[in-house]
Short mmCIF file of N, CA and C in Angstrom, two decimals:
data_model
loop_
_atom_site.label_atom_id
_atom_site.label_comp_id
_atom_site.label_asym_id
_atom_site.label_seq_id
_atom_site.Cartn_x
_atom_site.Cartn_y
_atom_site.Cartn_z
N UNK A 1 28.21 19.14 9.63
CA UNK A 1 27.71 19.41 8.31
C UNK A 1 26.55 18.35 8.11
N UNK A 2 25.55 18.96 7.56
CA UNK A 2 24.41 18.07 7.28
C UNK A 2 24.56 17.39 5.75
N UNK A 3 24.05 16.16 5.68
CA UNK A 3 24.19 15.53 4.38
C UNK A 3 22.69 15.49 3.83
N UNK A 4 22.55 15.33 2.51
CA UNK A 4 21.31 15.24 1.99
C UNK A 4 20.59 13.91 2.36
N UNK A 5 19.30 13.94 2.49
CA UNK A 5 18.59 12.70 2.88
C UNK A 5 18.70 11.69 1.71
N UNK A 6 18.77 10.43 2.09
CA UNK A 6 18.67 9.41 1.02
C UNK A 6 17.39 9.50 0.23
N UNK A 7 17.42 9.20 -0.98
CA UNK A 7 16.22 9.30 -1.75
C UNK A 7 15.29 8.19 -1.31
N UNK A 8 13.93 8.48 -1.24
CA UNK A 8 12.94 7.47 -0.80
C UNK A 8 12.96 6.44 -1.85
N UNK A 9 12.63 5.18 -1.41
CA UNK A 9 12.67 3.96 -2.28
C UNK A 9 11.36 4.21 -3.22
N UNK A 10 11.55 3.63 -4.47
CA UNK A 10 10.41 3.70 -5.35
C UNK A 10 9.20 3.01 -4.89
N UNK A 11 7.97 3.33 -5.28
CA UNK A 11 6.81 2.69 -4.92
C UNK A 11 5.90 2.34 -6.18
N UNK A 12 6.42 1.44 -7.00
CA UNK A 12 5.72 1.03 -8.18
C UNK A 12 4.59 -0.01 -7.91
N UNK A 13 3.39 0.17 -8.47
CA UNK A 13 2.51 -0.70 -8.38
C UNK A 13 2.74 -2.11 -8.97
N UNK A 14 2.60 -3.15 -8.24
CA UNK A 14 2.84 -4.46 -8.86
C UNK A 14 1.39 -4.97 -9.31
N UNK A 15 0.46 -4.98 -8.48
CA UNK A 15 -0.88 -5.43 -8.81
C UNK A 15 -1.96 -4.64 -8.11
N UNK A 16 -3.00 -4.63 -8.80
CA UNK A 16 -4.30 -3.98 -8.23
C UNK A 16 -5.34 -4.93 -8.46
N UNK A 17 -5.47 -5.86 -7.65
CA UNK A 17 -6.30 -7.09 -7.97
C UNK A 17 -7.75 -6.91 -7.86
N UNK A 18 -8.26 -5.86 -7.14
CA UNK A 18 -9.67 -5.90 -7.01
C UNK A 18 -10.26 -6.92 -6.20
N UNK A 19 -11.35 -7.49 -6.65
CA UNK A 19 -12.17 -8.36 -5.92
C UNK A 19 -11.27 -9.71 -5.73
N UNK A 20 -11.22 -10.20 -4.65
CA UNK A 20 -10.48 -11.44 -4.42
C UNK A 20 -11.16 -12.14 -3.35
N UNK A 21 -10.67 -13.36 -2.88
CA UNK A 21 -11.26 -14.14 -1.82
C UNK A 21 -11.19 -13.35 -0.43
N UNK A 22 -10.15 -12.51 -0.22
CA UNK A 22 -10.00 -11.87 1.00
C UNK A 22 -10.60 -10.43 0.94
N UNK A 23 -11.23 -9.94 -0.08
CA UNK A 23 -11.64 -8.68 -0.27
C UNK A 23 -10.83 -7.89 -1.31
N UNK A 24 -10.93 -6.56 -1.28
CA UNK A 24 -10.21 -5.78 -2.26
C UNK A 24 -8.69 -5.70 -1.88
N UNK A 25 -7.79 -5.88 -2.75
CA UNK A 25 -6.41 -5.82 -2.42
C UNK A 25 -5.55 -5.02 -3.42
N UNK A 26 -4.55 -4.37 -2.98
CA UNK A 26 -3.63 -3.68 -3.75
C UNK A 26 -2.17 -4.10 -3.22
N UNK A 27 -1.29 -4.27 -4.13
CA UNK A 27 0.12 -4.74 -3.85
C UNK A 27 1.10 -3.76 -4.53
N UNK A 28 2.03 -3.15 -3.76
CA UNK A 28 2.92 -2.12 -4.26
C UNK A 28 4.29 -2.59 -3.92
N UNK A 29 5.32 -2.22 -4.75
CA UNK A 29 6.68 -2.71 -4.57
C UNK A 29 7.42 -1.46 -3.87
N UNK A 30 8.19 -1.96 -2.79
CA UNK A 30 9.08 -0.99 -2.15
C UNK A 30 10.51 -1.54 -2.48
N UNK A 31 11.35 -0.60 -3.00
CA UNK A 31 12.66 -0.94 -3.43
C UNK A 31 13.65 -1.23 -2.39
N UNK A 32 13.26 -1.02 -1.14
CA UNK A 32 14.21 -1.22 0.00
C UNK A 32 13.68 -2.36 0.91
N UNK A 33 14.68 -3.02 1.56
CA UNK A 33 14.36 -4.13 2.40
C UNK A 33 14.13 -3.62 3.90
N UNK A 34 14.49 -2.30 4.21
CA UNK A 34 14.42 -1.68 5.45
C UNK A 34 13.01 -1.15 5.76
N UNK A 35 12.39 -1.62 6.88
CA UNK A 35 10.87 -1.24 7.19
C UNK A 35 10.89 0.33 7.38
N UNK A 36 11.87 1.00 7.81
CA UNK A 36 11.75 2.40 7.86
C UNK A 36 11.72 3.24 6.50
N UNK A 37 11.96 2.41 5.44
CA UNK A 37 11.86 3.03 4.09
C UNK A 37 10.56 2.67 3.39
N UNK A 38 9.59 1.87 3.98
CA UNK A 38 8.47 1.46 3.34
C UNK A 38 7.18 2.41 3.36
N UNK A 39 7.33 3.62 3.95
CA UNK A 39 6.30 4.58 4.14
C UNK A 39 5.61 4.94 2.82
N UNK A 40 6.38 5.33 1.67
CA UNK A 40 5.89 5.82 0.57
C UNK A 40 5.06 4.71 -0.08
N UNK A 41 5.63 3.41 -0.11
CA UNK A 41 4.98 2.25 -0.75
C UNK A 41 3.58 1.94 0.00
N UNK A 42 3.67 2.09 1.42
CA UNK A 42 2.37 1.83 2.13
C UNK A 42 1.36 2.87 1.84
N UNK A 43 1.78 4.18 1.78
CA UNK A 43 0.83 5.19 1.44
C UNK A 43 0.34 5.13 0.13
N UNK A 44 1.04 4.75 -0.93
CA UNK A 44 0.58 4.55 -2.25
C UNK A 44 -0.42 3.32 -2.23
N UNK A 45 -0.16 2.26 -1.56
CA UNK A 45 -1.00 1.17 -1.56
C UNK A 45 -2.35 1.51 -0.88
N UNK A 46 -2.27 2.24 0.13
CA UNK A 46 -3.53 2.62 0.83
C UNK A 46 -4.36 3.61 -0.03
N UNK A 47 -3.66 4.61 -0.61
CA UNK A 47 -4.32 5.53 -1.58
C UNK A 47 -4.99 4.67 -2.71
N UNK A 48 -4.22 3.87 -3.34
CA UNK A 48 -4.84 3.14 -4.52
C UNK A 48 -6.08 2.30 -4.08
N UNK A 49 -5.90 1.68 -2.75
CA UNK A 49 -7.03 0.79 -2.24
C UNK A 49 -8.24 1.75 -2.04
N UNK A 50 -8.17 2.91 -1.43
CA UNK A 50 -9.21 3.72 -1.17
C UNK A 50 -9.85 4.10 -2.47
N UNK A 51 -9.12 4.51 -3.50
CA UNK A 51 -9.73 4.73 -4.84
C UNK A 51 -10.52 3.64 -5.37
N UNK A 52 -9.83 2.41 -5.18
CA UNK A 52 -10.62 1.15 -5.67
C UNK A 52 -11.89 0.83 -4.93
N UNK A 53 -11.95 1.04 -3.66
CA UNK A 53 -12.99 0.81 -2.79
C UNK A 53 -14.21 1.88 -3.24
N UNK A 54 -13.79 3.14 -3.37
CA UNK A 54 -14.66 4.22 -3.72
C UNK A 54 -15.26 3.88 -5.04
N UNK A 55 -14.52 3.50 -6.06
CA UNK A 55 -14.96 3.22 -7.40
C UNK A 55 -15.87 2.04 -7.37
N UNK A 56 -15.56 1.02 -6.44
CA UNK A 56 -16.45 -0.22 -6.38
C UNK A 56 -17.71 0.01 -5.74
N UNK A 57 -17.67 0.71 -4.59
CA UNK A 57 -18.85 0.87 -3.79
C UNK A 57 -19.57 2.20 -3.87
N UNK A 58 -18.95 3.17 -4.49
CA UNK A 58 -19.58 4.40 -4.66
C UNK A 58 -19.53 5.33 -3.41
N UNK A 59 -18.86 4.86 -2.33
CA UNK A 59 -18.80 5.62 -1.19
C UNK A 59 -17.29 5.71 -0.74
N UNK A 60 -16.99 6.84 -0.01
CA UNK A 60 -15.55 6.90 0.61
C UNK A 60 -15.59 6.06 1.87
N UNK A 61 -14.71 5.03 1.95
CA UNK A 61 -14.67 4.17 3.17
C UNK A 61 -14.17 4.85 4.36
N UNK A 62 -13.42 5.92 4.13
CA UNK A 62 -12.86 6.59 5.29
C UNK A 62 -13.98 7.45 6.03
N UNK A 63 -15.04 7.66 5.47
CA UNK A 63 -16.10 8.62 5.93
C UNK A 63 -17.19 7.72 6.70
N UNK A 64 -17.09 6.31 6.71
CA UNK A 64 -18.14 5.66 7.31
C UNK A 64 -17.87 5.57 8.73
N UNK A 65 -19.03 5.22 9.55
CA UNK A 65 -19.02 5.26 10.98
C UNK A 65 -18.00 4.21 11.51
N UNK A 66 -17.75 3.19 10.84
CA UNK A 66 -16.89 2.13 11.28
C UNK A 66 -15.41 2.23 10.92
N UNK A 67 -15.16 3.36 10.26
CA UNK A 67 -13.73 3.58 9.74
C UNK A 67 -13.28 2.70 8.61
N UNK A 68 -12.04 2.56 8.54
CA UNK A 68 -11.42 1.74 7.33
C UNK A 68 -10.52 0.71 8.00
N UNK A 69 -10.97 -0.54 7.92
CA UNK A 69 -10.21 -1.61 8.56
C UNK A 69 -9.39 -2.39 7.45
N UNK A 70 -7.99 -2.20 7.64
CA UNK A 70 -7.17 -2.86 6.57
C UNK A 70 -6.24 -3.82 7.05
N UNK A 71 -5.76 -4.78 6.41
CA UNK A 71 -4.60 -5.74 6.76
C UNK A 71 -3.48 -5.38 5.90
N UNK A 72 -2.32 -5.70 6.39
CA UNK A 72 -1.05 -5.43 5.77
C UNK A 72 -0.21 -6.73 5.73
N UNK A 73 0.39 -6.96 4.53
CA UNK A 73 1.15 -8.22 4.50
C UNK A 73 2.56 -7.70 3.71
N UNK A 74 3.52 -8.17 4.24
CA UNK A 74 4.95 -7.78 3.55
C UNK A 74 5.60 -9.04 3.03
N UNK A 75 5.98 -9.07 1.76
CA UNK A 75 6.62 -10.30 1.24
C UNK A 75 8.03 -9.84 0.70
N UNK A 76 9.03 -10.57 1.04
CA UNK A 76 10.35 -10.30 0.56
C UNK A 76 10.47 -10.61 -1.01
N UNK A 77 11.09 -9.70 -1.69
CA UNK A 77 11.35 -9.84 -3.13
C UNK A 77 12.87 -9.71 -3.27
N UNK A 78 13.43 -10.12 -4.35
CA UNK A 78 14.90 -10.01 -4.61
C UNK A 78 15.32 -8.63 -4.60
N UNK A 79 14.38 -7.69 -5.09
CA UNK A 79 14.70 -6.26 -5.24
C UNK A 79 14.10 -5.36 -4.12
N UNK A 80 13.52 -5.96 -3.05
CA UNK A 80 12.83 -5.06 -2.09
C UNK A 80 11.71 -5.94 -1.38
N UNK A 81 10.61 -5.29 -1.25
CA UNK A 81 9.51 -5.86 -0.66
C UNK A 81 8.23 -5.68 -1.41
N UNK A 82 7.25 -6.60 -1.30
CA UNK A 82 5.90 -6.44 -1.89
C UNK A 82 5.07 -6.03 -0.74
N UNK A 83 4.45 -4.87 -0.65
CA UNK A 83 3.54 -4.39 0.41
C UNK A 83 2.11 -4.66 -0.09
N UNK A 84 1.34 -5.41 0.62
CA UNK A 84 -0.03 -5.77 0.19
C UNK A 84 -0.97 -5.21 1.20
N UNK A 85 -2.01 -4.50 0.75
CA UNK A 85 -2.88 -3.95 1.64
C UNK A 85 -4.28 -4.50 1.28
N UNK A 86 -5.00 -5.03 2.16
CA UNK A 86 -6.33 -5.66 1.81
C UNK A 86 -7.46 -5.01 2.75
N UNK A 87 -8.51 -4.77 2.09
CA UNK A 87 -9.78 -4.30 2.77
C UNK A 87 -10.77 -5.40 2.74
N UNK A 88 -11.24 -5.77 3.89
CA UNK A 88 -12.27 -6.92 3.95
C UNK A 88 -13.60 -6.47 3.97
N UNK A 89 -13.91 -5.14 3.92
CA UNK A 89 -15.22 -4.63 3.75
C UNK A 89 -16.06 -5.05 4.83
#
């Protein structure tokens, strides 16, 4: 007998910092501490970051010849993880 899949963890945006020392950055909260559950939060962070880059530069960074180079940082929180994605442009 199959069971229903567990609901995906929430992916609420914590910060959308924009310009910073390391480049453009977005941080999203994942409600789970399990890496297998972070997909929605990472996808949301990348989506928000691409929107931020496009709004800032006027071009879609995914269409450039060099592609889109991102860095990922995960920080433990009492209620899950903070997923931070940074574009160094």
